[in-house]
PDB file of C-alpha atoms in Angstrom:
ATOM      1  CA  MET A   1      63.600 129.107  41.428  1.00 33.00           C
ATOM      2  CA  PRO A   2      63.959 126.147  43.192  1.00 38.00           C
ATOM      3  CA  GLU A   3      62.847 126.578  47.400  1.00 42.00           C
ATOM      4  CA  SER A   4      66.429 125.202  48.212  1.00 38.00           C
ATOM      5  CA  ASP A   5      67.408 128.074  46.648  1.00 37.00           C
ATOM      6  CA  ARG A   6      64.986 131.134  47.799  1.00 42.00           C
ATOM      7  CA  THR A   7      66.471 132.794  51.094  1.00 51.00           C
ATOM      8  CA  GLN A   8      63.493 133.799  53.665  1.00 59.00           C
ATOM      9  CA  SER A   9      63.418 137.168  51.777  1.00 60.00           C
ATOM     10  CA  ASP A  10      62.163 135.674  48.482  1.00 77.00           C
ATOM     11  CA  ARG A  11      59.144 134.074  49.700  1.00 85.00           C
ATOM     12  CA  SER A  12      56.093 135.750  49.091  1.00 89.00           C
ATOM     13  CA  GLU A  13      52.902 136.172  50.549  1.00 88.00           C
ATOM     14  CA  GLN A  14      51.220 133.796  49.075  1.00 92.00           C
ATOM     15  CA  ASP A  15      54.374 131.405  50.100  1.00 92.00           C
ATOM     16  CA  TRP A  16      53.705 132.062  54.014  1.00 93.00           C
ATOM     17  CA  LYS A  17      49.846 131.452  52.993  1.00 92.00           C
ATOM     18  CA  ARG A  18      50.402 128.285  51.974  1.00 93.00           C
ATOM     19  CA  ASP A  19      52.881 126.914  54.458  1.00 93.00           C
ATOM     20  CA  LEU A  20      51.494 128.561  57.021  1.00 95.00           C
ATOM     21  CA  SER A  21      47.920 127.650  59.231  1.00 95.00           C
ATOM     22  CA  PRO A  22      45.767 130.535  58.794  1.00 95.00           C
ATOM     23  CA  ASN A  23      46.363 131.467  62.652  1.00 95.00           C
ATOM     24  CA  GLN A  24      50.438 131.218  62.037  1.00 96.00           C
ATOM     25  CA  TYR A  25      50.165 133.423  58.936  1.00 97.00           C
ATOM     26  CA  LYS A  26      47.665 136.100  61.348  1.00 96.00           C
ATOM     27  CA  VAL A  27      50.950 136.713  63.807  1.00 96.00           C
ATOM     28  CA  LEU A  28      53.634 135.860  61.825  1.00 96.00           C
ATOM     29  CA  ARG A  29      53.027 137.986  59.268  1.00 95.00           C
ATOM     30  CA  GLU A  30      49.967 140.322  59.913  1.00 94.00           C
ATOM     31  CA  HIS A  31      51.234 140.535  63.545  1.00 93.00           C
ATOM     32  CA  ALA A  32      47.926 139.524  65.355  1.00 94.00           C
ATOM     33  CA  THR A  33      48.319 137.975  68.783  1.00 94.00           C
ATOM     34  CA  GLU A  34      46.822 134.858  70.212  1.00 96.00           C
ATOM     35  CA  TYR A  35      44.362 134.489  72.898  1.00 95.00           C
ATOM     36  CA  PRO A  36      45.936 133.789  76.175  1.00 96.00           C
ATOM     37  CA  GLY A  37      46.138 130.462  78.082  1.00 95.00           C
ATOM     38  CA  THR A  38      45.128 128.463  74.249  1.00 95.00           C
ATOM     39  CA  SER A  39      48.517 127.342  73.196  1.00 95.00           C
ATOM     40  CA  PRO A  40      49.782 123.936  73.903  1.00 94.00           C
ATOM     41  CA  LEU A  41      53.243 125.471  74.347  1.00 96.00           C
ATOM     42  CA  ASN A  42      52.189 126.871  77.442  1.00 94.00           C
ATOM     43  CA  ASP A  43      52.256 123.481  79.083  1.00 94.00           C
ATOM     44  CA  GLU A  44      55.706 122.200  77.842  1.00 96.00           C
ATOM     45  CA  LYS A  45      57.820 121.292  80.220  1.00 94.00           C
ATOM     46  CA  ARG A  46      60.360 118.859  78.759  1.00 96.00           C
ATOM     47  CA  GLN A  47      63.833 119.538  77.979  1.00 97.00           C
ATOM     48  CA  GLY A  48      64.032 120.628  74.355  1.00 97.00           C
ATOM     49  CA  VAL A  49      64.272 124.109  71.498  1.00 98.00           C
ATOM     50  CA  TYR A  50      61.405 126.100  70.616  1.00 98.00           C
ATOM     51  CA  HIS A  51      61.797 127.645  66.849  1.00 98.00           C
ATOM     52  CA  CYS A  52      60.104 129.531  64.497  1.00 98.00           C
ATOM     53  CA  ALA A  53      56.508 127.718  63.100  1.00 97.00           C
ATOM     54  CA  GLY A  54      57.735 130.036  60.082  1.00 96.00           C
ATOM     55  CA  CYS A  55      61.194 128.858  59.379  1.00 96.00           C
ATOM     56  CA  GLY A  56      62.688 126.625  62.103  1.00 96.00           C
ATOM     57  CA  GLN A  57      64.875 129.370  62.981  1.00 97.00           C
ATOM     58  CA  PRO A  58      66.120 127.715  66.934  1.00 98.00           C
ATOM     59  CA  LEU A  59      64.817 131.151  69.270  1.00 98.00           C
ATOM     60  CA  TYR A  60      64.533 129.696  72.651  1.00 98.00           C
ATOM     61  CA  ALA A  61      65.996 127.127  75.011  1.00 98.00           C
ATOM     62  CA  SER A  62      63.633 125.130  77.328  1.00 97.00           C
ATOM     63  CA  ASP A  63      65.584 126.520  79.970  1.00 97.00           C
ATOM     64  CA  THR A  64      64.730 129.779  80.509  1.00 98.00           C
ATOM     65  CA  LYS A  65      61.466 129.730  79.757  1.00 97.00           C
ATOM     66  CA  TYR A  66      58.933 130.201  83.070  1.00 97.00           C
ATOM     67  CA  GLU A  67      55.867 130.578  83.971  1.00 95.00           C
ATOM     68  CA  SER A  68      54.576 134.167  83.850  1.00 96.00           C
ATOM     69  CA  GLY A  69      51.225 134.005  84.770  1.00 94.00           C
ATOM     70  CA  SER A  70      50.641 135.907  81.335  1.00 95.00           C
ATOM     71  CA  GLY A  71      48.995 133.130  79.708  1.00 95.00           C
ATOM     72  CA  TRP A  72      51.608 133.661  76.948  1.00 97.00           C
ATOM     73  CA  PRO A  73      54.667 131.039  77.015  1.00 97.00           C
ATOM     74  CA  SER A  74      57.303 133.259  78.260  1.00 98.00           C
ATOM     75  CA  PHE A  75      61.252 132.831  78.267  1.00 98.00           C
ATOM     76  CA  TRP A  76      63.787 135.096  80.552  1.00 98.00           C
ATOM     77  CA  GLU A  77      66.401 135.272  77.368  1.00 97.00           C
ATOM     78  CA  PRO A  78      66.758 134.029  73.155  1.00 98.00           C
ATOM     79  CA  LEU A  79      69.349 131.913  71.908  1.00 98.00           C
ATOM     80  CA  PRO A  80      72.281 134.078  71.094  1.00 97.00           C
ATOM     81  CA  GLY A  81      71.025 135.955  67.480  1.00 97.00           C
ATOM     82  CA  ALA A  82      68.271 134.179  67.109  1.00 98.00           C
ATOM     83  CA  VAL A  83      65.718 137.245  68.004  1.00 98.00           C
ATOM     84  CA  GLU A  84      65.798 141.046  66.734  1.00 97.00           C
ATOM     85  CA  THR A  85      62.967 143.363  67.910  1.00 96.00           C
ATOM     86  CA  SER A  86      61.421 146.602  67.188  1.00 91.00           C
ATOM     87  CA  THR A  87      59.105 149.460  68.462  1.00 89.00           C
ATOM     88  CA  ASP A  88      55.313 148.799  67.949  1.00 79.00           C
ATOM     89  CA  HIS A  89      52.903 152.091  68.489  1.00 79.00           C
ATOM     90  CA  LYS A  90      49.811 149.609  67.588  1.00 74.00           C
ATOM     91  CA  LEU A  91      48.329 150.824  71.704  1.00 71.00           C
ATOM     92  CA  ALA A  92      48.700 153.759  73.429  1.00 72.00           C
ATOM     93  CA  TYR A  93      52.057 153.514  74.743  1.00 77.00           C
ATOM     94  CA  PRO A  94      54.960 152.132  73.058  1.00 85.00           C
ATOM     95  CA  ARG A  95      56.043 147.915  73.381  1.00 86.00           C
ATOM     96  CA  THR A  96      59.158 146.601  71.682  1.00 93.00           C
ATOM     97  CA  GLU A  97      57.849 143.450  69.470  1.00 95.00           C
ATOM     98  CA  VAL A  98      60.180 140.792  69.088  1.00 97.00           C
ATOM     99  CA  HIS A  99      60.714 139.468  65.376  1.00 97.00           C
ATOM    100  CA  CYS A 100      62.647 136.260  64.277  1.00 98.00           C
ATOM    101  CA  ALA A 101      66.319 137.654  63.499  1.00 97.00           C
ATOM    102  CA  ALA A 102      66.397 134.736  59.985  1.00 96.00           C
ATOM    103  CA  CYS A 103      62.527 135.316  58.447  1.00 96.00           C
ATOM    104  CA  HIS A 104      61.443 138.726  60.471  1.00 95.00           C
ATOM    105  CA  GLY A 105      58.113 136.874  61.416  1.00 96.00           C
ATOM    106  CA  HIS A 106      56.010 138.457  64.554  1.00 96.00           C
ATOM    107  CA  LEU A 107      56.746 136.455  67.971  1.00 98.00           C
ATOM    108  CA  GLY A 108      55.534 138.477  70.675  1.00 96.00           C
ATOM    109  CA  HIS A 109      57.047 141.529  72.599  1.00 95.00           C
ATOM    110  CA  VAL A 110      59.981 142.036  75.340  1.00 96.00           C
ATOM    111  CA  PHE A 111      58.849 143.315  78.910  1.00 95.00           C
ATOM    112  CA  ASP A 112      61.422 144.466  81.229  1.00 95.00           C
ATOM    113  CA  ASP A 113      59.081 142.663  84.294  1.00 96.00           C
ATOM    114  CA  GLY A 114      61.116 139.033  84.056  1.00 96.00           C
ATOM    115  CA  PRO A 115      63.051 136.945  86.180  1.00 96.00           C
ATOM    116  CA  GLN A 116      66.586 137.304  87.299  1.00 95.00           C
ATOM    117  CA  PRO A 117      69.604 137.097  85.503  1.00 95.00           C
ATOM    118  CA  THR A 118      67.843 139.066  82.743  1.00 97.00           C
ATOM    119  CA  GLY A 119      65.032 140.988  84.137  1.00 97.00           C
ATOM    120  CA  LYS A 120      63.229 140.507  80.801  1.00 97.00           C
ATOM    121  CA  ARG A 121      59.895 138.323  79.780  1.00 97.00           C
ATOM    122  CA  TYR A 122      59.939 137.450  76.519  1.00 98.00           C
ATOM    123  CA  CYS A 123      56.296 137.294  75.770  1.00 97.00           C
ATOM    124  CA  MET A 124      55.897 134.692  73.114  1.00 98.00           C
ATOM    125  CA  ASN A 125      52.596 133.760  70.769  1.00 97.00           C
ATOM    126  CA  GLY A 126      52.206 129.476  70.864  1.00 97.00           C
ATOM    127  CA  VAL A 127      51.513 129.595  67.582  1.00 97.00           C
ATOM    128  CA  ALA A 128      54.489 131.204  66.193  1.00 98.00           C
ATOM    129  CA  MET A 129      56.575 128.599  67.843  1.00 98.00           C
ATOM    130  CA  THR A 130      57.460 124.843  67.378  1.00 97.00           C
ATOM    131  CA  PHE A 131      58.694 122.669  70.322  1.00 98.00           C
ATOM    132  CA  ASP A 132      61.520 119.761  69.773  1.00 97.00           C
ATOM    133  CA  PRO A 133      62.337 118.097  72.188  1.00 96.00           C
ATOM    134  CA  ALA A 134      66.072 116.530  73.702  1.00 92.00           C
ATOM    135  CA  ALA A 135      66.491 113.194  72.824  1.00 81.00           C
ATOM    136  CA  LYS A 136      66.421 111.386  76.169  1.00 72.00           C
ATOM    137  CA  SER A 137      69.571 109.968  76.634  1.00 62.00           C
ATOM    138  CA  ASP A 138      70.042 105.850  78.403  1.00 55.00           C
TER     139      ASP A 138
END
């Protein structure tokens, strides 16, 4: 089947391994977490859109990003329909895991200690995202 005719759910694990870096694969496909403070996206301050590194789905607008002090890029709200959540029981307490709505790649977790207006902290693995800066207007 030509790549252009395949959906994200048709991709094999070999396809994912071929298309992602080893760190992206560990986070997006194996639900790993990158070390805090290691993502260049922590320091990204330009206007633009953050996308899923696995499939390119737009996830977060830069105007919802804030400095949470957590060591991971944090947002108070995703773009409409961009993410889905599930319950993660890997630690001693349940957490809400965040996935890309298109390819279901693991992005990070959401917590109830963020700023208003939502009170949410979408704490994302930077390696699971790419950044597309907005075009400058002259």
